[in-house]
Amino acid sequence: MTLTSPAAAGPATATAPPPPRRTARRVAGLVASVGVLLLVAALSVAVGAKPVPLGDVWHGLFHYTGRDSDVVIRDVRVPRTLLGLLVGVGLGLAGAVMQALTRNPLADPGILGVHAGASAAVVSAISFLGVTSLTGYVWFAFLGAAVVSALVYALGGSRTATPVRLALAGTATYSALYGYVYAVQLLDSAALDRMRFWTVGSLASANTSVLRQVAPFLGAGILLALALGRALNAMALGDDTARALGAHLTRTRVLAMAAVTLLCGAATAACGPIAFVGLMVPHMVRALTGPDLRWILPYAAVLSPVLLLGADVLGRVVARPAELQVGVVTTLVGGPVFIYLVRRRKVAQL
Protein backbone atom coordinates (compact mmCIF):
# COMPACT_ATOMS: atom_id res chain seq x y z
CA MET A 1 0.00 0.00 0.00
CA THR A 2 1.38 3.40 -0.96
CA LEU A 3 1.08 6.20 1.56
CA THR A 4 0.94 9.87 0.60
CA SER A 5 2.49 12.36 2.94
CA PRO A 6 0.60 15.49 4.00
CA ALA A 7 3.25 17.61 2.35
CA ALA A 8 2.66 15.92 -0.97
CA ALA A 9 -1.10 16.18 -0.65
CA GLY A 10 -1.08 19.88 0.24
CA PRO A 11 -0.46 21.46 -3.21
CA ALA A 12 -3.00 19.24 -4.93
CA THR A 13 -5.63 20.21 -2.39
CA ALA A 14 -4.81 23.91 -2.80
CA THR A 15 -5.34 23.83 -6.54
CA ALA A 16 -8.85 22.38 -6.19
CA PRO A 17 -11.00 24.46 -3.81
CA PRO A 18 -13.41 22.47 -1.68
CA PRO A 19 -17.10 22.44 -2.62
CA PRO A 20 -18.16 25.01 0.03
CA ARG A 21 -15.70 27.56 -1.37
CA ARG A 22 -16.78 26.80 -4.92
CA THR A 23 -20.43 27.22 -3.97
CA ALA A 24 -19.65 30.50 -2.22
CA ARG A 25 -17.92 31.80 -5.34
CA ARG A 26 -20.87 30.80 -7.49
CA VAL A 27 -23.31 32.52 -5.14
CA ALA A 28 -21.14 35.65 -5.08
CA GLY A 29 -20.95 35.63 -8.87
CA LEU A 30 -24.71 35.28 -9.14
CA VAL A 31 -25.27 38.18 -6.75
CA ALA A 32 -22.82 40.32 -8.75
CA SER A 33 -24.64 39.37 -11.96
CA VAL A 34 -27.94 40.51 -10.44
CA GLY A 35 -26.26 43.83 -9.62
CA VAL A 36 -25.13 44.21 -13.23
CA LEU A 37 -28.65 43.39 -14.41
CA LEU A 38 -30.14 46.10 -12.18
CA LEU A 39 -27.62 48.61 -13.54
CA VAL A 40 -28.39 47.75 -17.16
CA ALA A 41 -32.14 47.89 -16.46
CA ALA A 42 -31.69 51.36 -14.98
CA LEU A 43 -29.76 52.42 -18.09
CA SER A 44 -32.56 51.04 -20.26
CA VAL A 45 -35.05 53.30 -18.48
CA ALA A 46 -32.80 56.38 -18.38
CA VAL A 47 -31.10 56.22 -21.81
CA GLY A 48 -32.86 56.28 -25.16
CA ALA A 49 -33.22 57.85 -28.56
CA LYS A 50 -34.75 60.90 -26.88
CA PRO A 51 -32.46 62.34 -24.16
CA VAL A 52 -34.27 62.74 -20.83
CA PRO A 53 -32.55 64.41 -17.84
CA LEU A 54 -32.12 62.21 -14.78
CA GLY A 55 -34.41 64.46 -12.76
CA ASP A 56 -37.19 63.93 -15.28
CA VAL A 57 -36.52 60.17 -15.19
CA TRP A 58 -37.02 60.19 -11.42
CA HIS A 59 -40.14 62.34 -11.78
CA GLY A 60 -41.63 59.99 -14.38
CA LEU A 61 -41.01 56.95 -12.19
CA PHE A 62 -42.21 58.23 -8.84
CA HIS A 63 -44.12 61.50 -9.40
CA TYR A 64 -46.08 60.83 -12.59
CA THR A 65 -48.17 63.82 -13.70
CA GLY A 66 -48.70 63.04 -17.38
CA ARG A 67 -46.22 65.45 -18.91
CA ASP A 68 -44.28 64.37 -22.02
CA SER A 69 -41.18 63.12 -20.21
CA ASP A 70 -43.35 61.20 -17.73
CA VAL A 71 -45.14 59.45 -20.59
CA VAL A 72 -41.82 58.54 -22.22
CA ILE A 73 -40.49 57.02 -18.99
CA ARG A 74 -43.57 55.36 -17.47
CA ASP A 75 -45.51 54.33 -20.59
CA VAL A 76 -42.70 53.59 -23.07
CA ARG A 77 -39.36 52.80 -21.46
CA VAL A 78 -40.52 50.94 -18.34
CA PRO A 79 -42.68 48.43 -20.29
CA ARG A 80 -39.88 48.08 -22.84
CA THR A 81 -37.37 47.33 -20.10
CA LEU A 82 -39.67 44.83 -18.38
CA LEU A 83 -40.36 43.04 -21.67
CA GLY A 84 -36.63 42.94 -22.39
CA LEU A 85 -36.06 41.39 -18.97
CA LEU A 86 -38.67 38.68 -19.50
CA VAL A 87 -37.67 37.91 -23.08
CA GLY A 88 -33.97 37.88 -22.20
CA VAL A 89 -34.56 35.40 -19.38
CA GLY A 90 -36.67 33.25 -21.69
CA LEU A 91 -34.17 33.18 -24.55
CA GLY A 92 -31.22 32.46 -22.27
CA LEU A 93 -32.99 29.58 -20.54
CA ALA A 94 -34.27 28.21 -23.85
CA GLY A 95 -30.73 28.16 -25.26
CA ALA A 96 -29.28 26.48 -22.15
CA VAL A 97 -32.03 23.84 -22.10
CA MET A 98 -31.66 23.12 -25.83
CA GLN A 99 -27.90 22.73 -25.54
CA ALA A 100 -28.32 20.33 -22.62
CA LEU A 101 -31.15 18.39 -24.23
CA THR A 102 -29.39 17.89 -27.59
CA ARG A 103 -25.87 17.75 -26.11
CA ASN A 104 -25.05 20.27 -28.79
CA PRO A 105 -22.93 23.30 -27.86
CA LEU A 106 -24.21 25.10 -30.98
CA ALA A 107 -27.89 24.70 -30.12
CA ASP A 108 -29.88 27.91 -30.00
CA PRO A 109 -33.51 28.75 -30.79
CA GLY A 110 -32.36 30.65 -33.87
CA ILE A 111 -29.77 28.23 -35.21
CA LEU A 112 -32.05 25.21 -34.76
CA GLY A 113 -34.89 26.92 -36.61
CA VAL A 114 -37.32 27.37 -33.71
CA HIS A 115 -37.58 31.13 -34.26
CA ALA A 116 -38.13 30.52 -37.97
CA GLY A 117 -40.99 28.13 -37.24
CA ALA A 118 -42.67 30.66 -34.97
CA SER A 119 -42.13 33.43 -37.52
CA ALA A 120 -43.55 31.38 -40.38
CA ALA A 121 -46.64 30.52 -38.36
CA VAL A 122 -47.24 34.15 -37.37
CA VAL A 123 -46.75 35.40 -40.94
CA SER A 124 -49.24 32.83 -42.18
CA ALA A 125 -51.74 33.87 -39.51
CA ILE A 126 -51.42 37.54 -40.47
CA SER A 127 -51.50 37.08 -44.22
CA PHE A 128 -54.01 34.26 -44.68
CA LEU A 129 -56.18 34.38 -41.55
CA GLY A 130 -56.21 38.11 -40.83
CA VAL A 131 -54.89 37.75 -37.28
CA THR A 132 -53.75 41.14 -35.93
CA SER A 133 -53.69 40.77 -32.13
CA LEU A 134 -50.78 39.60 -30.02
CA THR A 135 -53.06 37.01 -28.40
CA GLY A 136 -53.48 35.39 -31.79
CA TYR A 137 -49.76 35.66 -32.55
CA VAL A 138 -48.85 33.79 -29.38
CA TRP A 139 -50.81 30.65 -30.18
CA PHE A 140 -49.54 30.46 -33.76
CA ALA A 141 -45.99 31.13 -32.55
CA PHE A 142 -46.31 28.25 -30.07
CA LEU A 143 -47.57 25.95 -32.81
CA GLY A 144 -44.79 26.88 -35.22
CA ALA A 145 -42.09 26.55 -32.56
CA ALA A 146 -43.34 23.13 -31.46
CA VAL A 147 -43.64 21.72 -34.99
CA VAL A 148 -40.19 22.90 -36.04
CA SER A 149 -38.57 21.66 -32.81
CA ALA A 150 -39.94 18.18 -33.46
CA LEU A 151 -39.05 18.34 -37.17
CA VAL A 152 -35.42 19.37 -36.59
CA TYR A 153 -35.01 16.72 -33.89
CA ALA A 154 -36.36 14.07 -36.28
CA LEU A 155 -34.27 15.24 -39.25
CA GLY A 156 -31.17 15.30 -37.05
CA GLY A 157 -31.61 11.64 -36.19
CA SER A 158 -33.74 11.74 -33.02
CA ARG A 159 -31.92 9.77 -30.32
CA THR A 160 -28.92 9.17 -32.61
CA ALA A 161 -28.62 12.85 -33.49
CA THR A 162 -25.17 14.44 -33.46
CA PRO A 163 -24.48 18.13 -32.92
CA VAL A 164 -23.44 18.60 -36.55
CA ARG A 165 -26.55 16.86 -37.92
CA LEU A 166 -28.82 18.92 -35.69
CA ALA A 167 -27.08 22.14 -36.72
CA LEU A 168 -27.38 21.23 -40.40
CA ALA A 169 -31.04 20.24 -40.03
CA GLY A 170 -31.76 23.46 -38.18
CA THR A 171 -29.93 25.59 -40.74
CA ALA A 172 -31.76 23.97 -43.65
CA THR A 173 -35.12 24.39 -41.90
CA TYR A 174 -34.28 27.99 -41.01
CA SER A 175 -33.41 28.84 -44.61
CA ALA A 176 -36.51 27.19 -46.06
CA LEU A 177 -38.90 28.81 -43.59
CA TYR A 178 -37.43 32.28 -43.89
CA GLY A 179 -37.59 31.98 -47.67
CA TYR A 180 -41.31 31.34 -47.17
CA VAL A 181 -41.62 34.28 -44.75
CA TYR A 182 -40.01 36.72 -47.18
CA ALA A 183 -42.08 35.41 -50.10
CA VAL A 184 -45.34 35.94 -48.20
CA GLN A 185 -44.28 39.43 -47.16
CA LEU A 186 -43.41 40.42 -50.72
CA LEU A 187 -46.72 39.12 -52.03
CA ASP A 188 -48.78 40.73 -49.25
CA SER A 189 -47.91 44.39 -48.73
CA ALA A 190 -50.19 44.64 -45.68
CA ALA A 191 -48.34 41.80 -43.97
CA LEU A 192 -45.04 43.44 -44.90
CA ASP A 193 -46.08 46.72 -43.26
CA ARG A 194 -47.16 44.97 -40.08
CA MET A 195 -44.07 42.78 -39.81
CA ARG A 196 -41.10 44.66 -41.23
CA PHE A 197 -39.81 45.56 -37.74
CA TRP A 198 -41.12 42.43 -36.05
CA THR A 199 -39.11 40.09 -38.30
CA VAL A 200 -35.74 41.61 -37.31
CA GLY A 201 -36.53 41.45 -33.58
CA SER A 202 -37.57 44.57 -31.72
CA LEU A 203 -38.66 45.74 -28.28
CA ALA A 204 -40.08 48.97 -29.68
CA SER A 205 -43.71 47.79 -29.60
CA ALA A 206 -43.62 46.97 -25.88
CA ASN A 207 -46.50 48.19 -23.75
CA THR A 208 -48.41 47.02 -20.69
CA SER A 209 -50.88 45.06 -22.84
CA VAL A 210 -48.08 43.08 -24.46
CA LEU A 211 -46.58 42.39 -21.04
CA ARG A 212 -49.86 41.12 -19.62
CA GLN A 213 -50.39 38.75 -22.54
CA VAL A 214 -46.96 37.14 -22.72
CA ALA A 215 -45.92 37.21 -19.04
CA PRO A 216 -47.96 34.10 -18.02
CA PHE A 217 -46.44 32.00 -20.81
CA LEU A 218 -42.90 33.22 -20.19
CA GLY A 219 -43.35 32.77 -16.43
CA ALA A 220 -44.52 29.18 -16.86
CA GLY A 221 -41.65 28.40 -19.24
CA ILE A 222 -39.09 29.97 -16.89
CA LEU A 223 -40.26 27.97 -13.88
CA LEU A 224 -40.37 24.75 -15.88
CA ALA A 225 -36.87 25.27 -17.29
CA LEU A 226 -35.36 26.06 -13.88
CA ALA A 227 -36.95 22.92 -12.43
CA LEU A 228 -35.22 20.69 -15.01
CA GLY A 229 -31.64 21.34 -13.91
CA ARG A 230 -31.10 18.10 -11.96
CA ALA A 231 -32.76 15.89 -14.62
CA LEU A 232 -30.74 17.51 -17.43
CA ASN A 233 -27.56 16.95 -15.40
CA ALA A 234 -28.35 13.25 -15.32
CA MET A 235 -29.05 13.14 -19.07
CA ALA A 236 -25.69 14.78 -19.76
CA LEU A 237 -24.03 11.60 -18.44
CA GLY A 238 -25.67 9.49 -21.15
CA ASP A 239 -28.99 7.71 -21.38
CA ASP A 240 -27.89 4.50 -19.64
CA THR A 241 -26.29 6.33 -16.72
CA ALA A 242 -29.29 8.64 -16.44
CA ARG A 243 -31.64 5.66 -16.21
CA ALA A 244 -29.43 4.11 -13.57
CA LEU A 245 -29.70 7.32 -11.57
CA GLY A 246 -33.48 7.15 -11.77
CA ALA A 247 -34.04 9.85 -14.39
CA HIS A 248 -37.19 9.62 -16.56
CA LEU A 249 -35.74 10.38 -19.99
CA THR A 250 -38.94 10.62 -22.00
CA ARG A 251 -40.63 12.84 -19.43
CA THR A 252 -37.56 15.07 -19.20
CA ARG A 253 -37.38 15.45 -22.97
CA VAL A 254 -41.08 16.26 -23.23
CA LEU A 255 -40.92 18.81 -20.41
CA ALA A 256 -37.76 20.38 -21.85
CA MET A 257 -39.37 20.76 -25.28
CA ALA A 258 -42.47 22.20 -23.63
CA ALA A 259 -40.31 24.76 -21.81
CA VAL A 260 -38.49 25.72 -25.01
CA THR A 261 -41.78 26.03 -26.89
CA LEU A 262 -43.33 28.24 -24.20
CA LEU A 263 -40.27 30.46 -23.96
CA CYS A 264 -39.54 30.79 -27.68
CA GLY A 265 -43.18 31.04 -28.72
CA ALA A 266 -44.01 33.84 -26.29
CA ALA A 267 -40.74 35.71 -26.88
CA THR A 268 -41.08 35.52 -30.66
CA ALA A 269 -44.73 36.57 -30.59
CA ALA A 270 -43.88 39.63 -28.48
CA CYS A 271 -40.64 40.80 -30.08
CA GLY A 272 -40.00 38.82 -33.23
CA PRO A 273 -37.03 36.49 -33.69
CA ILE A 274 -33.99 37.65 -31.70
CA ALA A 275 -31.01 35.45 -32.50
CA PHE A 276 -27.82 34.42 -30.71
CA VAL A 277 -28.81 35.39 -27.14
CA GLY A 278 -29.44 31.73 -26.29
CA LEU A 279 -26.15 30.74 -27.92
CA MET A 280 -23.74 33.27 -26.44
CA VAL A 281 -24.82 33.49 -22.82
CA PRO A 282 -24.72 29.75 -21.88
CA HIS A 283 -21.16 29.57 -23.23
CA MET A 284 -20.12 32.57 -21.16
CA VAL A 285 -21.84 31.08 -18.13
CA ARG A 286 -20.09 27.70 -18.35
CA ALA A 287 -16.74 29.43 -17.91
CA LEU A 288 -18.00 30.63 -14.51
CA THR A 289 -20.07 27.67 -13.30
CA GLY A 290 -18.76 24.56 -15.01
CA PRO A 291 -21.18 22.02 -16.51
CA ASP A 292 -23.71 21.92 -13.64
CA LEU A 293 -27.13 22.88 -15.05
CA ARG A 294 -28.36 23.78 -11.58
CA TRP A 295 -26.04 26.80 -11.78
CA ILE A 296 -25.97 27.36 -15.55
CA LEU A 297 -29.73 27.96 -15.70
CA PRO A 298 -29.90 30.67 -12.98
CA TYR A 299 -26.82 32.41 -14.35
CA ALA A 300 -28.25 32.34 -17.89
CA ALA A 301 -31.55 33.70 -16.56
CA VAL A 302 -29.72 36.71 -15.09
CA LEU A 303 -27.07 37.42 -17.74
CA SER A 304 -29.22 36.95 -20.86
CA PRO A 305 -31.37 40.03 -20.15
CA VAL A 306 -28.13 41.92 -19.47
CA LEU A 307 -27.07 41.16 -23.04
CA LEU A 308 -30.49 41.86 -24.53
CA LEU A 309 -31.12 45.13 -22.69
CA GLY A 310 -27.54 46.24 -23.31
CA ALA A 311 -27.96 45.61 -27.04
CA ASP A 312 -31.26 47.50 -27.00
CA VAL A 313 -29.69 50.53 -25.27
CA LEU A 314 -26.80 50.46 -27.73
CA GLY A 315 -29.21 50.35 -30.67
CA ARG A 316 -31.08 53.38 -29.32
CA VAL A 317 -27.89 55.40 -28.85
CA VAL A 318 -25.80 54.71 -31.97
CA ALA A 319 -28.50 55.72 -34.48
CA ARG A 320 -30.07 58.74 -32.73
CA PRO A 321 -32.66 60.06 -33.34
CA ALA A 322 -33.62 56.78 -35.06
CA GLU A 323 -33.16 53.29 -33.58
CA LEU A 324 -31.23 50.19 -34.56
CA GLN A 325 -33.46 47.24 -33.67
CA VAL A 326 -32.17 44.95 -30.94
CA GLY A 327 -32.31 41.89 -33.22
CA VAL A 328 -29.86 43.57 -35.59
CA VAL A 329 -27.45 44.39 -32.76
CA THR A 330 -27.49 40.87 -31.30
CA THR A 331 -26.90 39.43 -34.78
CA LEU A 332 -23.94 41.74 -35.40
CA VAL A 333 -22.44 40.65 -32.08
CA GLY A 334 -23.50 37.00 -32.23
CA GLY A 335 -22.30 36.25 -35.77
CA PRO A 336 -18.59 36.55 -34.94
CA VAL A 337 -19.14 34.65 -31.68
CA PHE A 338 -20.79 31.79 -33.57
CA ILE A 339 -17.89 31.67 -36.06
CA TYR A 340 -15.43 31.55 -33.18
CA LEU A 341 -17.31 28.68 -31.54
CA VAL A 342 -17.45 26.70 -34.80
CA ARG A 343 -13.71 27.13 -35.34
CA ARG A 344 -12.78 25.95 -31.87
CA ARG A 345 -11.14 22.54 -32.02
CA LYS A 346 -13.48 20.86 -29.50
CA VAL A 347 -16.61 22.01 -31.35
CA ALA A 348 -15.21 21.27 -34.79
CA GLN A 349 -14.58 17.65 -33.80
CA LEU A 350 -18.16 17.00 -32.59
PDB file of N, CA and C in Angstrom, residues 167-203:
ATOM      1  N   ALA A 167     -27.357  20.799 -36.208  1.00  0.00           N
ATOM      2  CA  ALA A 167     -27.076  22.142 -36.718  1.00  0.00           C
ATOM      3  C   ALA A 167     -27.408  22.241 -38.202  1.00  0.00           C
ATOM      4  N   LEU A 168     -27.065  21.213 -38.971  1.00  0.00           N
ATOM      5  CA  LEU A 168     -27.378  21.228 -40.401  1.00  0.00           C
ATOM      6  C   LEU A 168     -28.881  21.180 -40.636  1.00  0.00           C
ATOM      7  N   ALA A 169     -29.585  20.316 -39.888  1.00  0.00           N
ATOM      8  CA  ALA A 169     -31.044  20.239 -40.031  1.00  0.00           C
ATOM      9  C   ALA A 169     -31.688  21.561 -39.664  1.00  0.00           C
ATOM     10  N   GLY A 170     -31.213  22.174 -38.585  1.00  0.00           N
ATOM     11  CA  GLY A 170     -31.758  23.459 -38.178  1.00  0.00           C
ATOM     12  C   GLY A 170     -31.484  24.551 -39.188  1.00  0.00           C
ATOM     13  N   THR A 171     -30.276  24.573 -39.738  1.00  0.00           N
ATOM     14  CA  THR A 171     -29.929  25.594 -40.736  1.00  0.00           C
ATOM     15  C   THR A 171     -30.765  25.438 -41.999  1.00  0.00           C
ATOM     16  N   ALA A 172     -30.947  24.197 -42.453  1.00  0.00           N
ATOM     17  CA  ALA A 172     -31.762  23.966 -43.645  1.00  0.00           C
ATOM     18  C   ALA A 172     -33.215  24.376 -43.396  1.00  0.00           C
ATOM     19  N   THR A 173     -33.748  24.013 -42.235  1.00  0.00           N
ATOM     20  CA  THR A 173     -35.124  24.391 -41.901  1.00  0.00           C
ATOM     21  C   THR A 173     -35.263  25.898 -41.786  1.00  0.00           C
ATOM     22  N   TYR A 174     -34.288  26.528 -41.150  1.00  0.00           N
ATOM     23  CA  TYR A 174     -34.284  27.988 -41.009  1.00  0.00           C
ATOM     24  C   TYR A 174     -34.325  28.664 -42.374  1.00  0.00           C
ATOM     25  N   SER A 175     -33.474  28.219 -43.288  1.00  0.00           N
ATOM     26  CA  SER A 175     -33.406  28.841 -44.614  1.00  0.00           C
ATOM     27  C   SER A 175     -34.713  28.656 -45.375  1.00  0.00           C
ATOM     28  N   ALA A 176     -35.266  27.453 -45.332  1.00  0.00           N
ATOM     29  CA  ALA A 176     -36.511  27.190 -46.058  1.00  0.00           C
ATOM     30  C   ALA A 176     -37.661  28.025 -45.499  1.00  0.00           C
ATOM     31  N   LEU A 177     -37.783  28.088 -44.191  1.00  0.00           N
ATOM     32  CA  LEU A 177     -38.904  28.815 -43.591  1.00  0.00           C
ATOM     33  C   LEU A 177     -38.768  30.323 -43.781  1.00  0.00           C
ATOM     34  N   TYR A 178     -37.564  30.847 -43.676  1.00  0.00           N
ATOM     35  CA  TYR A 178     -37.426  32.283 -43.889  1.00  0.00           C
ATOM     36  C   TYR A 178     -37.589  32.665 -45.357  1.00  0.00           C
ATOM     37  N   GLY A 179     -37.251  31.744 -46.269  1.00  0.00           N
ATOM     38  CA  GLY A 179     -37.592  31.982 -47.665  1.00  0.00           C
ATOM     39  C   GLY A 179     -39.102  32.110 -47.842  1.00  0.00           C
ATOM     40  N   TYR A 180     -39.852  31.256 -47.145  1.00  0.00           N
ATOM     41  CA  TYR A 180     -41.311  31.338 -47.172  1.00  0.00           C
ATOM     42  C   TYR A 180     -41.803  32.643 -46.557  1.00  0.00           C
ATOM     43  N   VAL A 181     -41.220  33.036 -45.412  1.00  0.00           N
ATOM     44  CA  VAL A 181     -41.625  34.281 -44.750  1.00  0.00           C
ATOM     45  C   VAL A 181     -41.434  35.473 -45.670  1.00  0.00           C
ATOM     46  N   TYR A 182     -40.282  35.575 -46.306  1.00  0.00           N
ATOM     47  CA  TYR A 182     -40.009  36.719 -47.182  1.00  0.00           C
ATOM     48  C   TYR A 182     -40.905  36.696 -48.412  1.00  0.00           C
ATOM     49  N   ALA A 183     -41.198  35.504 -48.936  1.00  0.00           N
ATOM     50  CA  ALA A 183     -42.084  35.413 -50.099  1.00  0.00           C
ATOM     51  C   ALA A 183     -43.482  35.910 -49.761  1.00  0.00           C
ATOM     52  N   VAL A 184     -44.007  35.496 -48.610  1.00  0.00           N
ATOM     53  CA  VAL A 184     -45.341  35.943 -48.199  1.00  0.00           C
ATOM     54  C   VAL A 184     -45.362  37.451 -47.994  1.00  0.00           C
ATOM     55  N   GLN A 185     -44.330  37.991 -47.397  1.00  0.00           N
ATOM     56  CA  GLN A 185     -44.283  39.426 -47.164  1.00  0.00           C
ATOM     57  C   GLN A 185     -44.241  40.217 -48.464  1.00  0.00           C
ATOM     58  N   LEU A 186     -43.502  39.717 -49.438  1.00  0.00           N
ATOM     59  CA  LEU A 186     -43.415  40.423 -50.716  1.00  0.00           C
ATOM     60  C   LEU A 186     -44.723  40.361 -51.490  1.00  0.00           C
ATOM     61  N   LEU A 187     -45.452  39.263 -51.327  1.00  0.00           N
ATOM     62  CA  LEU A 187     -46.715  39.121 -52.032  1.00  0.00           C
ATOM     63  C   LEU A 187     -47.875  39.814 -51.319  1.00  0.00           C
ATOM     64  N   ASP A 188     -47.715  40.112 -50.038  1.00  0.00           N
ATOM     65  CA  ASP A 188     -48.780  40.727 -49.252  1.00  0.00           C
ATOM     66  C   ASP A 188     -48.221  41.994 -48.614  1.00  0.00           C
ATOM     67  N   SER A 189     -48.478  43.141 -49.218  1.00  0.00           N
ATOM     68  CA  SER A 189     -47.906  44.394 -48.733  1.00  0.00           C
ATOM     69  C   SER A 189     -48.413  44.741 -47.333  1.00  0.00           C
ATOM     70  N   ALA A 190     -49.656  44.364 -47.023  1.00  0.00           N
ATOM     71  CA  ALA A 190     -50.188  44.640 -45.682  1.00  0.00           C
ATOM     72  C   ALA A 190     -49.415  43.861 -44.625  1.00  0.00           C
ATOM     73  N   ALA A 191     -49.130  42.599 -44.908  1.00  0.00           N
ATOM     74  CA  ALA A 191     -48.336  41.803 -43.973  1.00  0.00           C
ATOM     75  C   ALA A 191     -46.930  42.367 -43.841  1.00  0.00           C
ATOM     76  N   LEU A 192     -46.378  42.855 -44.942  1.00  0.00           N
ATOM     77  CA  LEU A 192     -45.041  43.438 -44.899  1.00  0.00           C
ATOM     78  C   LEU A 192     -45.013  44.659 -43.988  1.00  0.00           C
ATOM     79  N   ASP A 193     -46.019  45.516 -44.105  1.00  0.00           N
ATOM     80  CA  ASP A 193     -46.075  46.719 -43.265  1.00  0.00           C
ATOM     81  C   ASP A 193     -46.182  46.358 -41.788  1.00  0.00           C
ATOM     82  N   ARG A 194     -46.972  45.329 -41.477  1.00  0.00           N
ATOM     83  CA  ARG A 194     -47.156  44.969 -40.075  1.00  0.00           C
ATOM     84  C   ARG A 194     -45.949  44.260 -39.482  1.00  0.00           C
ATOM     85  N   MET A 195     -45.099  43.662 -40.328  1.00  0.00           N
ATOM     86  CA  MET A 195     -44.066  42.784 -39.811  1.00  0.00           C
ATOM     87  C   MET A 195     -42.642  43.205 -40.140  1.00  0.00           C
ATOM     88  N   ARG A 196     -42.460  44.331 -40.802  1.00  0.00           N
ATOM     89  CA  ARG A 196     -41.101  44.659 -41.232  1.00  0.00           C
ATOM     90  C   ARG A 196     -40.156  44.881 -40.054  1.00  0.00           C
ATOM     91  N   PHE A 197     -40.655  45.423 -38.917  1.00  0.00           N
ATOM     92  CA  PHE A 197     -39.812  45.562 -37.740  1.00  0.00           C
ATOM     93  C   PHE A 197     -39.847  44.300 -36.886  1.00  0.00           C
ATOM     94  N   TRP A 198     -40.983  43.634 -36.864  1.00  0.00           N
ATOM     95  CA  TRP A 198     -41.118  42.430 -36.046  1.00  0.00           C
ATOM     96  C   TRP A 198     -40.151  41.345 -36.492  1.00  0.00           C
ATOM     97  N   THR A 199     -39.929  41.196 -37.804  1.00  0.00           N
ATOM     98  CA  THR A 199     -39.105  40.093 -38.297  1.00  0.00           C
ATOM     99  C   THR A 199     -37.624  40.249 -37.978  1.00  0.00           C
ATOM    100  N   VAL A 200     -37.154  41.463 -37.671  1.00  0.00           N
ATOM    101  CA  VAL A 200     -35.745  41.609 -37.314  1.00  0.00           C
ATOM    102  C   VAL A 200     -35.546  41.538 -35.800  1.00  0.00           C
ATOM    103  N   GLY A 201     -36.620  41.504 -35.036  1.00  0.00           N
ATOM    104  CA  GLY A 201     -36.526  41.451 -33.584  1.00  0.00           C
ATOM    105  C   GLY A 201     -36.459  42.832 -32.980  1.00  0.00           C
ATOM    106  N   SER A 202     -37.494  43.215 -32.252  1.00  0.00           N
ATOM    107  CA  SER A 202     -37.566  44.570 -31.719  1.00  0.00           C
ATOM    108  C   SER A 202     -38.350  44.592 -30.418  1.00  0.00           C
ATOM    109  N   LEU A 203     -37.924  45.474 -29.514  1.00  0.00           N
ATOM    110  CA  LEU A 203     -38.661  45.737 -28.279  1.00  0.00           C
ATOM    111  C   LEU A 203     -39.477  47.017 -28.372  1.00  0.00           C
TER     112      LEU A 203
END
